[in-house]
Every structure is written in structure tokens, then in C-alpha cells.
PDB file of C-alpha atoms in Angstrom:
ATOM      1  CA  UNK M   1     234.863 193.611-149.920  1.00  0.00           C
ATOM      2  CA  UNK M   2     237.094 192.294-147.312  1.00  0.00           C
ATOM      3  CA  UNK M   3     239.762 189.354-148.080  1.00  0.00           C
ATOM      4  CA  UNK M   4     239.302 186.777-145.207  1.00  0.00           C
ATOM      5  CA  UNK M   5     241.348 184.217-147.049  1.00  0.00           C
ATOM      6  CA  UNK M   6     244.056 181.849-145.091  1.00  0.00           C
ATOM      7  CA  UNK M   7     247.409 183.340-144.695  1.00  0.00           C
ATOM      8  CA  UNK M   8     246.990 186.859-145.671  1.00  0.00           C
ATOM      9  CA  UNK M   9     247.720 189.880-143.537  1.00  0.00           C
ATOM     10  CA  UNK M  10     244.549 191.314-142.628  1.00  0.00           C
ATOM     11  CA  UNK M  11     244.557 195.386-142.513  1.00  0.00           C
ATOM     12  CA  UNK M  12     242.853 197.695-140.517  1.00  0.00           C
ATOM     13  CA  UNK M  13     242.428 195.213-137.455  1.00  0.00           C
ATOM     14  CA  UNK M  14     242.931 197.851-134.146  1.00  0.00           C
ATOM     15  CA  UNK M  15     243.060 197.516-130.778  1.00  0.00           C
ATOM     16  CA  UNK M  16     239.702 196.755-129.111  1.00  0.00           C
ATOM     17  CA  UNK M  17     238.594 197.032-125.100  1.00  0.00           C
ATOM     18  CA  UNK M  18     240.846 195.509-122.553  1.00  0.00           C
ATOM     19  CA  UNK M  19     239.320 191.260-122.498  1.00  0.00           C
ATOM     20  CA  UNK M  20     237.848 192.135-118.717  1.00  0.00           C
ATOM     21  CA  UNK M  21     235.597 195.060-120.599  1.00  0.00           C
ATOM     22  CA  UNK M  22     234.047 192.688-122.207  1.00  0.00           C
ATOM     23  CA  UNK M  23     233.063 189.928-120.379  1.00  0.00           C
ATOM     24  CA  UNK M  24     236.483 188.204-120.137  1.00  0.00           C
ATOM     25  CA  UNK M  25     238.354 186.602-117.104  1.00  0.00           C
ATOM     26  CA  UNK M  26     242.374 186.275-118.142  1.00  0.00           C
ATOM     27  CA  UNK M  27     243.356 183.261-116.228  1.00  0.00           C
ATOM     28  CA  UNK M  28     247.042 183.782-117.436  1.00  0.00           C
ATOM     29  CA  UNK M  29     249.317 186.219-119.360  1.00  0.00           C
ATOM     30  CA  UNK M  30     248.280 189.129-120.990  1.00  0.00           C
ATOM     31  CA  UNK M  31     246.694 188.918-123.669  1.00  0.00           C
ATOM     32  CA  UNK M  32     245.502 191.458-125.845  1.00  0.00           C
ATOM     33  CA  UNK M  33     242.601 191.255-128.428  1.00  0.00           C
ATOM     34  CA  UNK M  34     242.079 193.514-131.538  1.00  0.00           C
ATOM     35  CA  UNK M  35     239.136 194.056-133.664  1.00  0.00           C
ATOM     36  CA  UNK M  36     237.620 194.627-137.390  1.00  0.00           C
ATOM     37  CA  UNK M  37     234.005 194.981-137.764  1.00  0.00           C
ATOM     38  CA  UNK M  38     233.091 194.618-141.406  1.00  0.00           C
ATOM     39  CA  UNK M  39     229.630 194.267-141.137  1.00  0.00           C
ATOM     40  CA  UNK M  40     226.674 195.223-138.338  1.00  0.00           C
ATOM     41  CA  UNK M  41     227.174 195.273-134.050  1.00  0.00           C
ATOM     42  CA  UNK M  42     226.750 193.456-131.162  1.00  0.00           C
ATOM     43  CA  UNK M  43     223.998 195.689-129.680  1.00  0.00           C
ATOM     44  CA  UNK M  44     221.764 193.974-132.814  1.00  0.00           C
ATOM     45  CA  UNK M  45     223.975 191.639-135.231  1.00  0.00           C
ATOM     46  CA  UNK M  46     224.751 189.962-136.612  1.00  0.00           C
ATOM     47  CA  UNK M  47     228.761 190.777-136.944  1.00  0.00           C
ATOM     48  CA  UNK M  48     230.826 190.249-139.009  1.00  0.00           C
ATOM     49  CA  UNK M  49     234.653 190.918-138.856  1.00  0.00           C
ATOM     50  CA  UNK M  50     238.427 189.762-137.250  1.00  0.00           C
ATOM     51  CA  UNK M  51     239.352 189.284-134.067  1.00  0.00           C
ATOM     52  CA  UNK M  52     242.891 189.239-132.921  1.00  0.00           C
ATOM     53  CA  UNK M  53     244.398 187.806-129.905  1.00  0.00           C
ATOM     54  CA  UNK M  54     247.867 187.542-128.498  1.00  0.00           C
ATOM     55  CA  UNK M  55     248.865 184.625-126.482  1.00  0.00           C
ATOM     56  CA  UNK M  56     247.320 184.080-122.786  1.00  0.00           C
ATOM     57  CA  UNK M  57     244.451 182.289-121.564  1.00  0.00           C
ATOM     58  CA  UNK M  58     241.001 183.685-121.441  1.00  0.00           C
ATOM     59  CA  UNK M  59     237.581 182.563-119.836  1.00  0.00           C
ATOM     60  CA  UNK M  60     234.350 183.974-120.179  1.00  0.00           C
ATOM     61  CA  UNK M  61     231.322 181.830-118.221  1.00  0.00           C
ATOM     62  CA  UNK M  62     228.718 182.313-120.675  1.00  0.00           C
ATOM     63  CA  UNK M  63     228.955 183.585-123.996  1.00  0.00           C
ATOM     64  CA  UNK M  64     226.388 186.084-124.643  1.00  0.00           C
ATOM     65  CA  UNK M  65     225.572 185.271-128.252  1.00  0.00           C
ATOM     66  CA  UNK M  66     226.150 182.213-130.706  1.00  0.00           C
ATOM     67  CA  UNK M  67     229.215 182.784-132.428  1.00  0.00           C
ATOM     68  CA  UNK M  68     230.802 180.431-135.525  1.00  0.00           C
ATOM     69  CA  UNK M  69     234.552 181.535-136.301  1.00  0.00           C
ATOM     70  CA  UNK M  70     237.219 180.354-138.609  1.00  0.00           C
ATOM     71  CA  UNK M  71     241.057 180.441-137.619  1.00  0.00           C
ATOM     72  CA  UNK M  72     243.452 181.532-139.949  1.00  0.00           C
ATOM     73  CA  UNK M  73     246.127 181.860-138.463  1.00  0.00           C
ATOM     74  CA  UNK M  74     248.036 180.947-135.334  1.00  0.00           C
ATOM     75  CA  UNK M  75     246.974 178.230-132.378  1.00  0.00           C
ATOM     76  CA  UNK M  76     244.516 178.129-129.606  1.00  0.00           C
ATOM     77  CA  UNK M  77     243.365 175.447-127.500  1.00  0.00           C
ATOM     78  CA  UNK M  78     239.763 176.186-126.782  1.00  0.00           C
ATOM     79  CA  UNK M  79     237.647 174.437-124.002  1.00  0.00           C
ATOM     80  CA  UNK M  80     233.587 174.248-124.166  1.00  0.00           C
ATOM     81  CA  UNK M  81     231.092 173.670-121.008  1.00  0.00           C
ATOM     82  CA  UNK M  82     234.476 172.567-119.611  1.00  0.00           C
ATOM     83  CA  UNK M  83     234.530 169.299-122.102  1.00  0.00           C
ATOM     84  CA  UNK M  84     237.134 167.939-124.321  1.00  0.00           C
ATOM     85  CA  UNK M  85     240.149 170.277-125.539  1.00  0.00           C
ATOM     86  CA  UNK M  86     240.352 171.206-129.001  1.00  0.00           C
ATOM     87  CA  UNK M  87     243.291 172.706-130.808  1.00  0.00           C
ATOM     88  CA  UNK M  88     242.460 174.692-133.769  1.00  0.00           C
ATOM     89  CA  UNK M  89     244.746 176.385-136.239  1.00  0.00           C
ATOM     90  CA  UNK M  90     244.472 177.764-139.571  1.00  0.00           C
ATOM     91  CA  UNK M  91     241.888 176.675-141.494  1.00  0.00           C
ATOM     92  CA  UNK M  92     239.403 175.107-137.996  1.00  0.00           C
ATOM     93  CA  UNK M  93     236.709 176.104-137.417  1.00  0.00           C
ATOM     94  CA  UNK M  94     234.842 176.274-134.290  1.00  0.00           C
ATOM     95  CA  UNK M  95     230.662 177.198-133.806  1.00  0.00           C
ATOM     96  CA  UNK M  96     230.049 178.507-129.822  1.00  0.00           C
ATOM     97  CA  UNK M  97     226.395 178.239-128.646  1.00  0.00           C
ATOM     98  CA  UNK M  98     224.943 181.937-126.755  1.00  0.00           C
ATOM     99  CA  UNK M  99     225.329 180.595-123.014  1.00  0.00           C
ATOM    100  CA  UNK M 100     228.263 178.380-123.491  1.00  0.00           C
ATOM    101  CA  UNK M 101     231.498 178.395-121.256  1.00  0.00           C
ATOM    102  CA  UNK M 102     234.299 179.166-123.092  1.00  0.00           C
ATOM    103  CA  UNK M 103     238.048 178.880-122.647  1.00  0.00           C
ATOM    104  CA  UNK M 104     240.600 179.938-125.097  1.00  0.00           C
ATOM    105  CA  UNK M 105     244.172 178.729-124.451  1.00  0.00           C
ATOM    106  CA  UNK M 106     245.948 181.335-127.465  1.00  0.00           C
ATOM    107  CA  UNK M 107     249.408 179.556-127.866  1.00  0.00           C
ATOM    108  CA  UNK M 108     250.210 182.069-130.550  1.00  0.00           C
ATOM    109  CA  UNK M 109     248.783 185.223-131.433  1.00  0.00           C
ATOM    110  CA  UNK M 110     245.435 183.900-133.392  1.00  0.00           C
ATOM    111  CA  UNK M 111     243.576 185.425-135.902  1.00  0.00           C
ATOM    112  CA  UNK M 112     239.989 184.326-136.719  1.00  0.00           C
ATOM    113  CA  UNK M 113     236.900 185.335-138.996  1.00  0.00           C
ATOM    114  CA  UNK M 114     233.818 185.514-136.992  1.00  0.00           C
ATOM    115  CA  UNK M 115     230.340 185.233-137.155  1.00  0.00           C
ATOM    116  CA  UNK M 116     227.988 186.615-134.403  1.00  0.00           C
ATOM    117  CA  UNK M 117     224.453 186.474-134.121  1.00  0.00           C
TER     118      UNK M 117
END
């Protein structure tokens, strides 16, 4: 059983493709994500897992599945169909429709459960 509750380390969370392998624009920085996949893949889903990513900002013009996460820990500013700003920390969380625009702003390295179907 994984542990996904606030504030703990989370083990076993590696490196994962470079952000432009997978759909990703970086606007600024260089970020770097990681990944844990607990449960399934994105060829069929759902997923289930932790992904990990250090500070930059990254775009991606249409997200190709819905995805429903839960920070725990660190700060992003994320940005939907170019709307409002919303900073989310730990314990926020944050559902993305499949299709969506999405901007993450990662202040500091952020950490976040996620669901993907």
C-alpha cells in the first residue's frame, strides 16, 4: 500500500521523460519532473501515482486526459483555459478536464498525488 499522506517523504519516486517528451512546453527554467506509478498506465488508466516537479514553468495546450491531483508538498501557481491563477500548496487540490490548457508556475519543487483517467 502506498502512504500518500501530507508531509511525508515519498520513496521510490525516479526520474521520468524530459517535460517536452511528453507533451510539455517549458516557458522558463528547467524544470525537471519525476514519477511513481502505483497503479495502471496512461496507454489505458486509469493511474495512479506521484509526480514530482522542480521549479520552472510549464505549458501543455491540451491535456490529453482528465486528471484530479492533490499537492502535498511545495507551491505552484497553476493557470486553466488561460483563466484565473490559483496557488495551491499542500493539502489543494486541483481536478484538470482531458482538453484543458494548462500552466503550472512550480515556485518550489511540488509534489502531488494524481489521478488520471
Amino acid at each position: 500500500m502506498s502512504d500518500y499522506r501530507q508531509g511525508l517523504s515519498q520513496k521510490g519516486i525516479n526520474p521520468h521523460n524530459a517535460l517536452a517528451d511528453d507533451g510539455w512546453t517549458i516557458v522558463s527554467g528547467e524544470p525537471r519532473q519525476f514519477l511513481r506509478i502505483d497503479y495502471g498506465d496512461f496507454e489505458q488508466g486509469p493511474v495512479v501515482g506521484i509526480w514530482q516537479c522542480t521549479p520552472g514553468i510549464i505549458e501543455m495546450a491540451a491535456l490529453p486526459y482528465h486528471e484530479y491531483v492533490t499537492v502535498y508538498a511545495g507551491e505552484v501557481v497553476a493557470t486553466l483555459d488561460g483563466g484565473d491563477e490559483v496557488t495551491l500548496g499542500p493539502g489543494d487540490s486541483f481536478y484538470v478536464p482531458k482538453g484543458s490548457a494548462i500552466r503550472w508556475d512550480v515556485r518550489e519543487t511540488v509534489s502531488k498525488s494524481l489521478l488520471v483517467c
